[in-house]
Short mmCIF file of N, CA, C and O in Angstrom, two decimals:
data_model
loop_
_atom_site.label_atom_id
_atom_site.label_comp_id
_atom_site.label_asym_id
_atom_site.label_seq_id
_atom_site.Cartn_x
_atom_site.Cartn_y
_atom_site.Cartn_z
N UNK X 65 12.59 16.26 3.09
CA UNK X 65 11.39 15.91 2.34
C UNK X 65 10.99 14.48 2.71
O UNK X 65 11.87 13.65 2.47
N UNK X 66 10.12 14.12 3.13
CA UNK X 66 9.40 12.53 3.31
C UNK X 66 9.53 12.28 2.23
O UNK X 66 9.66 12.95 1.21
N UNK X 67 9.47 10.71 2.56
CA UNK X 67 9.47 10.09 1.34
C UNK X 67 7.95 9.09 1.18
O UNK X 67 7.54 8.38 2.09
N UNK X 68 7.39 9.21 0.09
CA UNK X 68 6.13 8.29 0.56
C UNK X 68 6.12 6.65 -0.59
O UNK X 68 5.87 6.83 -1.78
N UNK X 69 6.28 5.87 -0.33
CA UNK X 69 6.36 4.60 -0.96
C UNK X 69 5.05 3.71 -1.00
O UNK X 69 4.64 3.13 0.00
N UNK X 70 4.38 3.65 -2.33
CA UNK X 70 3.22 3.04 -2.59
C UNK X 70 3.54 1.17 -2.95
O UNK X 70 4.01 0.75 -4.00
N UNK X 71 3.13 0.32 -1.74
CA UNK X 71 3.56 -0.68 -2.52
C UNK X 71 2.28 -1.72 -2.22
O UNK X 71 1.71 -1.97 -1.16
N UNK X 72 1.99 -2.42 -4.16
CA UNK X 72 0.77 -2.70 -4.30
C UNK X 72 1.35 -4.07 -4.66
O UNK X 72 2.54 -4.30 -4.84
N UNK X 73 0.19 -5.05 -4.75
CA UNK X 73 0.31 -6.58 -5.40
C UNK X 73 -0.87 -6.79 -6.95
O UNK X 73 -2.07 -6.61 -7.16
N UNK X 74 0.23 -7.24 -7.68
CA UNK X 74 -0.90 -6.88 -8.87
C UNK X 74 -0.86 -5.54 -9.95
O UNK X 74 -0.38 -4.49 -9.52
N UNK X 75 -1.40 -5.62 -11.42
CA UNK X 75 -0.83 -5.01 -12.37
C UNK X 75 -2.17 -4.51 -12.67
O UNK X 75 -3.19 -5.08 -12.26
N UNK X 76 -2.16 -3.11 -13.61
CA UNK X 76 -3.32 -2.82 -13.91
C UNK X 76 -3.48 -2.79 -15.47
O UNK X 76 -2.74 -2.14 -16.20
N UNK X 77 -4.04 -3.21 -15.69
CA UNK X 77 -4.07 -3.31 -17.21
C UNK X 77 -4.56 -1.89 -18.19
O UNK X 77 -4.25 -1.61 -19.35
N UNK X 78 -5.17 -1.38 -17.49
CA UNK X 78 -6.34 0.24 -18.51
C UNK X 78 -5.12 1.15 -18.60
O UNK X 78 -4.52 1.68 -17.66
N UNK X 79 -4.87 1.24 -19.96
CA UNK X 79 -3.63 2.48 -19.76
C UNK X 79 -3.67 4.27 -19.23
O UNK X 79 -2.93 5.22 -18.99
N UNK X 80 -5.77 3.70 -19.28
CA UNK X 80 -5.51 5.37 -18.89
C UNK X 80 -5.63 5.35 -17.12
O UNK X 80 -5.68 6.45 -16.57
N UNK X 81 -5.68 4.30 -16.39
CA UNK X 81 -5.54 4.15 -15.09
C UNK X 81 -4.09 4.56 -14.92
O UNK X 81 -3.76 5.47 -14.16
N UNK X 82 -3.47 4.04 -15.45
CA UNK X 82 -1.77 3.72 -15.61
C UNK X 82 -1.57 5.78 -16.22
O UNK X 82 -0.68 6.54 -15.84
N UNK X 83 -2.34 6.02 -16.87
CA UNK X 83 -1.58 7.60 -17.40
C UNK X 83 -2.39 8.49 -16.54
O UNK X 83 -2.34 9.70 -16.77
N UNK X 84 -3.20 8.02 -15.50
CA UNK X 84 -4.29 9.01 -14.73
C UNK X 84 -2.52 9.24 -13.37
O UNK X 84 -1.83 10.26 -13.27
N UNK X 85 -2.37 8.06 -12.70
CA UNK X 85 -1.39 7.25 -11.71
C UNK X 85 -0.05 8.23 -12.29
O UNK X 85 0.22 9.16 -11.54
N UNK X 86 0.79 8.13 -13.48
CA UNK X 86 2.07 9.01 -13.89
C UNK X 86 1.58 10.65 -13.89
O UNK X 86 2.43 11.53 -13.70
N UNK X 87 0.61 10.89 -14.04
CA UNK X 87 0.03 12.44 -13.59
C UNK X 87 0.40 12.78 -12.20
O UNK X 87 1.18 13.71 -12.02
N UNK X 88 -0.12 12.07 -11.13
CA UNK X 88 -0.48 12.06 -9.70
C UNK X 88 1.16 12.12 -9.20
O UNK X 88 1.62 12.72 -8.23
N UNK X 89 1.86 11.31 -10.21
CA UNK X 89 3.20 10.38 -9.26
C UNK X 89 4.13 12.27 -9.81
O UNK X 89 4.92 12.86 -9.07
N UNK X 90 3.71 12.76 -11.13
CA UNK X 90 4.79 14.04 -11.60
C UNK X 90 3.98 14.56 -10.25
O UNK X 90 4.39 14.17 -9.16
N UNK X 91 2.81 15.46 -10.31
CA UNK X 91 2.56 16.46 -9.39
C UNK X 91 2.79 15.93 -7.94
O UNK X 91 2.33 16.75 -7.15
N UNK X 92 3.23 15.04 -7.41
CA UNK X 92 3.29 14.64 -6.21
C UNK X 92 5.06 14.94 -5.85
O UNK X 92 5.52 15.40 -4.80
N UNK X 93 5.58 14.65 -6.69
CA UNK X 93 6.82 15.07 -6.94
C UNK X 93 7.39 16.56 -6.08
O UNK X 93 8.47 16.68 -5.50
N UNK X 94 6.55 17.38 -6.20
CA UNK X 94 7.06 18.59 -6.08
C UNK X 94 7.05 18.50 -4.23
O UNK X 94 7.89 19.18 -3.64
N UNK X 95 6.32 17.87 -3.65
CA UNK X 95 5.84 17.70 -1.98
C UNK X 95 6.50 16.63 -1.66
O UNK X 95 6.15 16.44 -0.50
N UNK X 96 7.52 15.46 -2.07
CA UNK X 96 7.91 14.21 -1.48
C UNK X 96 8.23 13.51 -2.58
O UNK X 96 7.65 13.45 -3.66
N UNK X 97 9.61 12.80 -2.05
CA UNK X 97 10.02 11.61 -2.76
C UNK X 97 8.89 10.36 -3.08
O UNK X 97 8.59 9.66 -2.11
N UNK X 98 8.39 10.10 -4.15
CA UNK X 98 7.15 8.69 -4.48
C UNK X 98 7.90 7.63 -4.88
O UNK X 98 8.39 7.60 -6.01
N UNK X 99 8.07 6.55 -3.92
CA UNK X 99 8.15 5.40 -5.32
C UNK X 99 7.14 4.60 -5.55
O UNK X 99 6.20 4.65 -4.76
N UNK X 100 7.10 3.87 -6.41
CA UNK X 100 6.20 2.51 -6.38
C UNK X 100 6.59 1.38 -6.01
O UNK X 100 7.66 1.10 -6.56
N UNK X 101 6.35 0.86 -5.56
CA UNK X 101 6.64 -0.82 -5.66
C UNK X 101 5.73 -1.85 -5.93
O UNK X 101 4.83 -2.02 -5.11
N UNK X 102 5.79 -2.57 -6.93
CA UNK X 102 4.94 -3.38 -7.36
C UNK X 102 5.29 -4.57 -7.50
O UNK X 102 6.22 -4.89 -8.25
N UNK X 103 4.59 -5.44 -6.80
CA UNK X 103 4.78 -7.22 -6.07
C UNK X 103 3.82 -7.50 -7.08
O UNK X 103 2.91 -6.75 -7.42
N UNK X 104 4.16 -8.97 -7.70
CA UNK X 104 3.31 -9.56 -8.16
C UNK X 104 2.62 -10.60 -7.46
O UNK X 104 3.16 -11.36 -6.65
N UNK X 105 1.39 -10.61 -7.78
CA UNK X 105 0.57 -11.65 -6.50
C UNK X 105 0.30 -12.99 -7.08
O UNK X 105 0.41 -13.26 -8.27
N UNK X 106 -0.12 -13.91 -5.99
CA UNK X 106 0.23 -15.12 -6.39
C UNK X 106 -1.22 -15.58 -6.92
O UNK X 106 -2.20 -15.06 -6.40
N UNK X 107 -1.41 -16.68 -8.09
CA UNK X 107 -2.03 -16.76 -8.63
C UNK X 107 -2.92 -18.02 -8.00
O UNK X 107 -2.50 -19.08 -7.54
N UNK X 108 -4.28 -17.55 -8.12
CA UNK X 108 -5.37 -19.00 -7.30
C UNK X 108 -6.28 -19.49 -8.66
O UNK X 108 -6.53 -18.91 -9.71
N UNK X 109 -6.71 -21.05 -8.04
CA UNK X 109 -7.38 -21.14 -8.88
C UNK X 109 -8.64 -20.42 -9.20
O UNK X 109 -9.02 -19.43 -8.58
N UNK X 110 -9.37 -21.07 -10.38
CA UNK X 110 -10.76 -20.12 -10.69
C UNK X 110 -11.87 -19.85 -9.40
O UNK X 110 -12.70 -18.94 -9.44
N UNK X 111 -11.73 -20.75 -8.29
CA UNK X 111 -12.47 -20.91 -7.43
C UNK X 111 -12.13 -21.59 -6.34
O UNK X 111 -12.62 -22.69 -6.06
N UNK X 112 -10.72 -20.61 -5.21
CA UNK X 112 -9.58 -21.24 -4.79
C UNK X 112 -10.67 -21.37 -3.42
O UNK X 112 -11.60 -20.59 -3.22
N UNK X 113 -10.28 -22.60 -2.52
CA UNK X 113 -10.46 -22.74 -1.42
C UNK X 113 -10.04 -21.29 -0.19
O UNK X 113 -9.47 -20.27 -0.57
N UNK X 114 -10.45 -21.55 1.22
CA UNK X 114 -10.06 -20.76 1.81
C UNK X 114 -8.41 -20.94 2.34
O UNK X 114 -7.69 -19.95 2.25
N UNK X 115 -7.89 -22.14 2.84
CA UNK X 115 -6.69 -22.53 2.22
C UNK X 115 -6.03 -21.88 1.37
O UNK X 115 -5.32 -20.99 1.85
N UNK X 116 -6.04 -22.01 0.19
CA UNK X 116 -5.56 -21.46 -1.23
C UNK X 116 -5.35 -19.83 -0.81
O UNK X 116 -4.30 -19.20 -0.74
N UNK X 117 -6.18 -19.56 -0.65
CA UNK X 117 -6.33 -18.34 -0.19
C UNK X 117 -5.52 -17.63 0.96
O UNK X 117 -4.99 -16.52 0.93
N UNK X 118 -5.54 -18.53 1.96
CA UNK X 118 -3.99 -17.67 3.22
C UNK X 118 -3.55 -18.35 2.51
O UNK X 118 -3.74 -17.65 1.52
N UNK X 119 -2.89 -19.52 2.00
CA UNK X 119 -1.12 -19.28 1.62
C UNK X 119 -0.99 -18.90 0.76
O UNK X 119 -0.12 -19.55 0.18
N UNK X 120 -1.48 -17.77 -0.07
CA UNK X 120 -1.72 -17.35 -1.21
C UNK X 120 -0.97 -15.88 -0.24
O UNK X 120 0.20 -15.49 -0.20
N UNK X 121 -2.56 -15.22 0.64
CA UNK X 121 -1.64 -14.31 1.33
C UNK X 121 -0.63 -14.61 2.14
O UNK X 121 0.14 -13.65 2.18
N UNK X 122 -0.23 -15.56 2.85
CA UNK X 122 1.25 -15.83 3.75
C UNK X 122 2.31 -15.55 2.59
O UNK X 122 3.05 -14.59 2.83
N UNK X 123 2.47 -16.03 1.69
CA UNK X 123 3.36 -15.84 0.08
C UNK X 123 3.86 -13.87 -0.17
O UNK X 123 4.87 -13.21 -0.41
N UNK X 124 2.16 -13.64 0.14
CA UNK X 124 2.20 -12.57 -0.53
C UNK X 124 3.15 -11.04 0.75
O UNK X 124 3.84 -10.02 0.63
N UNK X 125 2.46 -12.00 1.93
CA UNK X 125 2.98 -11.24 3.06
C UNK X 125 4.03 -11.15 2.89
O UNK X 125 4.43 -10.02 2.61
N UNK X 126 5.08 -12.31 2.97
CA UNK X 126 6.91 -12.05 2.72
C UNK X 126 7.28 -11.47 1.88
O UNK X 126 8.38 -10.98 2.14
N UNK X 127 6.87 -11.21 0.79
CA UNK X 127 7.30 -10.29 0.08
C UNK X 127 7.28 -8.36 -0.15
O UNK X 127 8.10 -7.70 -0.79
N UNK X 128 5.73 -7.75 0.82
CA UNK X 128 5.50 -6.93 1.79
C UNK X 128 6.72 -6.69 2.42
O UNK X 128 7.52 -5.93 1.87
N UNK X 129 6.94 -7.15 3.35
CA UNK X 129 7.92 -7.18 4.75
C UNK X 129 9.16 -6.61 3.89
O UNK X 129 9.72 -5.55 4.21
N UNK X 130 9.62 -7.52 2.58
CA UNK X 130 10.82 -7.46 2.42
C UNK X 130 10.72 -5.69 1.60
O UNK X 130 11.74 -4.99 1.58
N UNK X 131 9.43 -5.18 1.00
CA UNK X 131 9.30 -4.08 0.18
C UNK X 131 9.25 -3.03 0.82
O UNK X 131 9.47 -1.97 0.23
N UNK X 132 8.85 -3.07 2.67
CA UNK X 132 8.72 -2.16 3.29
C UNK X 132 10.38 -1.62 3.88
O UNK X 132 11.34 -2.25 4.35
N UNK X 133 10.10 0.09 3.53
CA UNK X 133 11.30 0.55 4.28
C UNK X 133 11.66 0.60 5.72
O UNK X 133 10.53 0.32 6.11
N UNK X 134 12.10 0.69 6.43
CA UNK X 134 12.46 0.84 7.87
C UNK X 134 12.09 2.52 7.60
O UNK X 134 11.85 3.43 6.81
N UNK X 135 12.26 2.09 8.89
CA UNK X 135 11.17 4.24 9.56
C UNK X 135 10.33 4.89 9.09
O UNK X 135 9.94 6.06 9.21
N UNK X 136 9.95 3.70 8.29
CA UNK X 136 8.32 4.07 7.82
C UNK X 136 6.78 3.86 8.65
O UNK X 136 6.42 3.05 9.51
N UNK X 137 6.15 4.88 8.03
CA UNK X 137 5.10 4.64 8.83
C UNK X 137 3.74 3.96 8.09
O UNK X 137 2.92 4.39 7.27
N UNK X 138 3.91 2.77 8.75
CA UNK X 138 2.89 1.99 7.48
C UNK X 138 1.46 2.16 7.06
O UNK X 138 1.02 2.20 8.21
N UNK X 139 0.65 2.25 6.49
CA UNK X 139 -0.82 2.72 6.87
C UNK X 139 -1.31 1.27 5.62
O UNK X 139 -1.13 1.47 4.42
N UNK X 140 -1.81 0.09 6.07
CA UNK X 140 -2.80 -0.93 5.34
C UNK X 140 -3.91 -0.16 4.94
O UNK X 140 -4.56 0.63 5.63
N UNK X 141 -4.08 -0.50 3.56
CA UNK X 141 -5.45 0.38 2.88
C UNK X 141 -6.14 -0.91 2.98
O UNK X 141 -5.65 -1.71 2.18
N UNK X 142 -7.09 -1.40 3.66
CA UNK X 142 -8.29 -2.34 3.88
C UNK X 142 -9.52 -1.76 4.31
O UNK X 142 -9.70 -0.74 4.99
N UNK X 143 -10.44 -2.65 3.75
CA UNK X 143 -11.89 -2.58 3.94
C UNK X 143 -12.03 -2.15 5.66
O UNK X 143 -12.54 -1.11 6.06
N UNK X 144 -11.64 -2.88 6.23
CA UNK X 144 -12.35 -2.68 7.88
C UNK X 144 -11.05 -1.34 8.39
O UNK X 144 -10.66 -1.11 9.54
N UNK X 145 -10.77 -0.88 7.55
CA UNK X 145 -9.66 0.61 7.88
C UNK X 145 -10.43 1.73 8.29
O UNK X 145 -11.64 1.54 8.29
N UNK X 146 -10.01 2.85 8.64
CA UNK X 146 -10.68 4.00 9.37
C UNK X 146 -10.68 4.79 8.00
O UNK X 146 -9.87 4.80 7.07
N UNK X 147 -11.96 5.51 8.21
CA UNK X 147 -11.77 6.63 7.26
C UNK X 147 -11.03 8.10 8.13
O UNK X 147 -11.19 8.43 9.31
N UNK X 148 -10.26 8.73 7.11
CA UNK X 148 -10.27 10.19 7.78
C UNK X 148 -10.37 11.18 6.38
O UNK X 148 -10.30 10.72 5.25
N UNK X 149 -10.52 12.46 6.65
CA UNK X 149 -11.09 13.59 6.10
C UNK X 149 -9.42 14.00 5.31
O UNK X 149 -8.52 13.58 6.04
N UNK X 150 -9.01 14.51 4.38
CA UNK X 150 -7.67 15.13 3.98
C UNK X 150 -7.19 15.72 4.71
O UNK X 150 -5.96 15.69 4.71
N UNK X 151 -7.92 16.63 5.79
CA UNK X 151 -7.49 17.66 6.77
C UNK X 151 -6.61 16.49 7.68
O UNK X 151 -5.39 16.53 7.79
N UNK X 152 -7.30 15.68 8.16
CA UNK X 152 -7.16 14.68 9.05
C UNK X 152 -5.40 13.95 8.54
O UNK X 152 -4.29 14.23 9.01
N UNK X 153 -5.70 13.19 7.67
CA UNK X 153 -4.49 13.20 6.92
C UNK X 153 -3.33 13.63 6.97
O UNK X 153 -2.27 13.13 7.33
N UNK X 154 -3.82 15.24 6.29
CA UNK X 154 -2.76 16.10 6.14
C UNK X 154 -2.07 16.40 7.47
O UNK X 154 -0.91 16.80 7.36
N UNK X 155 -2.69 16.27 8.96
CA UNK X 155 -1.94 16.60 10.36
C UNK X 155 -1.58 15.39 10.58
O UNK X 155 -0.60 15.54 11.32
N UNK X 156 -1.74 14.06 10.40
CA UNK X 156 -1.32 13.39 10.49
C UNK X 156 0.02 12.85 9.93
O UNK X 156 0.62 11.97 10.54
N UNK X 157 0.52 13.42 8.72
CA UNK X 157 1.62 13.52 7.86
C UNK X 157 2.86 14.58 8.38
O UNK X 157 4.06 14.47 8.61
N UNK X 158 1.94 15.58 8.41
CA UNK X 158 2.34 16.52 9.36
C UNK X 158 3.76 16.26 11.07
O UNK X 158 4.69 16.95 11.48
N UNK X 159 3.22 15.08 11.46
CA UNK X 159 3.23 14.85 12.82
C UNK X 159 4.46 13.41 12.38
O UNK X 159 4.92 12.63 13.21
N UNK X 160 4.60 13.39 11.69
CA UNK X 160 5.18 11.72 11.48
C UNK X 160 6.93 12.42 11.55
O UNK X 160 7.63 11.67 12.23
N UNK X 161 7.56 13.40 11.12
CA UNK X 161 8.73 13.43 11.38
C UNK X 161 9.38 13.58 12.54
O UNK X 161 10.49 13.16 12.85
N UNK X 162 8.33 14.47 13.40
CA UNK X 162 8.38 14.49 14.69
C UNK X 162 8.21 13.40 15.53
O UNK X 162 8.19 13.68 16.73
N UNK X 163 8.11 12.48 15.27
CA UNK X 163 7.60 10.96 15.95
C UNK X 163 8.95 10.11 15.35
O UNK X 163 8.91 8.91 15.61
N UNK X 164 9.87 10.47 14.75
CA UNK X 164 10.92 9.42 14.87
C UNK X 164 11.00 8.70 12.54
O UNK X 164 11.98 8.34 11.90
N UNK X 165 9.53 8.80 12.11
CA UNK X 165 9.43 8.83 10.99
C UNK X 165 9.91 9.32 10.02
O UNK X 165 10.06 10.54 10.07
N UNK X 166 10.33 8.64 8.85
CA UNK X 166 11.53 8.82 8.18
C UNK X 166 10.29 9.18 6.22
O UNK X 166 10.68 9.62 5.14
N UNK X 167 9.42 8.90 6.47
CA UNK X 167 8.45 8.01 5.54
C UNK X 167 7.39 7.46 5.82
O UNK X 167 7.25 6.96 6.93
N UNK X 168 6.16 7.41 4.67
CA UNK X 168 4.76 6.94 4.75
C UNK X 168 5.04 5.88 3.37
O UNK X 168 5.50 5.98 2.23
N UNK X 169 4.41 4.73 4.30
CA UNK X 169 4.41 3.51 2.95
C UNK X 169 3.29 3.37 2.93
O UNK X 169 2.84 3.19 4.06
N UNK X 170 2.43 3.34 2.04
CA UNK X 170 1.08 2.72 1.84
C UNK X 170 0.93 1.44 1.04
O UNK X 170 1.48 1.18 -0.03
N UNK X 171 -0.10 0.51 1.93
CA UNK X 171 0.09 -0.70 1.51
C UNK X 171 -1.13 -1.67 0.95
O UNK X 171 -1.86 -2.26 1.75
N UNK X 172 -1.29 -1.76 -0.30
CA UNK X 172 -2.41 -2.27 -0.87
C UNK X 172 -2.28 -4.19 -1.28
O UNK X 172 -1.38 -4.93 -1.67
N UNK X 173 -2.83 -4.24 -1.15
CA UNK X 173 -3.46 -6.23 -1.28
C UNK X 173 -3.68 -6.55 -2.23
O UNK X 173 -3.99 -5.58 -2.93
N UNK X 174 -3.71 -7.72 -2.92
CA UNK X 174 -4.13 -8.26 -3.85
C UNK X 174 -5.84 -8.26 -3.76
O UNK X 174 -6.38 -7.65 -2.83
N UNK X 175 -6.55 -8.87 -4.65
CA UNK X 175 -8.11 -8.88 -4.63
C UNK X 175 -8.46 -9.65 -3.29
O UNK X 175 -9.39 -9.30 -2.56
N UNK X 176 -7.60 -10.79 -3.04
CA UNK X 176 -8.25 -11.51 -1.48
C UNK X 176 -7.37 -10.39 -0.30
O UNK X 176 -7.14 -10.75 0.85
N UNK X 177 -7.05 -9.31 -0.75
CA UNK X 177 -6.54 -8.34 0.68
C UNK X 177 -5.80 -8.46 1.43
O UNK X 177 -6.27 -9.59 1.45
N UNK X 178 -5.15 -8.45 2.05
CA UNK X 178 -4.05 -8.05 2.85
C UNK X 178 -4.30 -9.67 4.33
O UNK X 178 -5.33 -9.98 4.93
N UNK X 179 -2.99 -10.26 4.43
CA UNK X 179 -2.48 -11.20 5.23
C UNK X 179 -3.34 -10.59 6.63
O UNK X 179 -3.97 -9.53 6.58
N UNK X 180 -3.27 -11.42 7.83
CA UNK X 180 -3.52 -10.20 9.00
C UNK X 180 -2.77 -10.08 9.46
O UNK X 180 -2.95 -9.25 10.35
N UNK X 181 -1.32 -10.63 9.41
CA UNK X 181 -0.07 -10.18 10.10
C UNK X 181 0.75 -9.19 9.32
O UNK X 181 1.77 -8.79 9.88
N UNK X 182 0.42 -8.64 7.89
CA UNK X 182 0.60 -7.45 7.53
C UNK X 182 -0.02 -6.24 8.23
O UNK X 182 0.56 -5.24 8.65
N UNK X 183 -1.61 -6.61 8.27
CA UNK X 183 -2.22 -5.61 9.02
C UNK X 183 -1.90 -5.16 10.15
O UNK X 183 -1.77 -3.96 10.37
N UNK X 184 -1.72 -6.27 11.20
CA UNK X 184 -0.98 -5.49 12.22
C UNK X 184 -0.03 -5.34 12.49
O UNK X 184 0.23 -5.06 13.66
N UNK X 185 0.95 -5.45 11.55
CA UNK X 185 2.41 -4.69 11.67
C UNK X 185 2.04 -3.06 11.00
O UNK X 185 2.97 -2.30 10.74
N UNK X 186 0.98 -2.76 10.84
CA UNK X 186 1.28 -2.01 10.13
C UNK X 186 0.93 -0.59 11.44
O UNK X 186 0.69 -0.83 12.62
N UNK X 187 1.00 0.76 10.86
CA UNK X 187 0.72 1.22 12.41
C UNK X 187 -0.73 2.08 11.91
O UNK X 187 -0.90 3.04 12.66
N UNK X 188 -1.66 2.00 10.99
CA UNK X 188 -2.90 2.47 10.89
C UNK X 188 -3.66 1.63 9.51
O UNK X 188 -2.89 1.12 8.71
N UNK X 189 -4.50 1.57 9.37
CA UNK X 189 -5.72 0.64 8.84
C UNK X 189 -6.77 1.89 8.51
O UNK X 189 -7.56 2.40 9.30
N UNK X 190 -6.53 2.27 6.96
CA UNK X 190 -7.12 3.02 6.38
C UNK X 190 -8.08 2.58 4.82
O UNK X 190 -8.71 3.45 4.22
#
């Protein structure tokens, strides 16, 4: 069974976001091991410089690196990421054990987004 590991920066406050998310994580259950991992992100001021901002993500990056599993296959969820169709997806998931893949980590950013040396460690930009 793959294992798929969601790891985000940042908390969500709406409990029914949070009870929509424990729905998804039971029925997902039955197709693959889920975990979460949840990094807390580093805090800027009200109106942080661009500065403030990478070492805010450089901070946030090391802690990434250390959350990601080995023989995983990473996919960065960012704005300038590819879209694909579920079908698309689904052969793509498909194809990952056969390629040496152990696991799909998906990897989400704080509000200023993802480091760029997360991004390109990662092996797709979705």
């Amino acid at each position: 069974m793959l294992s798929v590991d969601l790891i985000y920066l940042g908390n969500e406050k709406e409990k029914y976001y949070n009870e929509a998310a424990d729905e998804y994580i039971k029925r997902l259950s039955a197709y693959c091991s889920f975990k979460q991992k949840n990094i807390k992100d580093e805090r800027l001021s009200n109106e942080p410089s661009q500065n403030e901002i990478n070492s805010a993500l450089e901070k946030e990056s090391k802690k990434i690196f250390e959350a990601l599993p080995d023989r995983s296959y990473k996919i960065a969820m960012c704005v300038e990421g590819k879209q694909m169709s579920s079908e698309e997806l689904a052969l793509l998931f498909d194809s990952l054990p056969s390629k040496g893949y152990s696991g799909i980590s998906f990897v989400i950013g704080s509000s200023c987004g993802l480091a760029e040396n997360v991004k390109k460690s990662c092996d797709l930009r979705l």
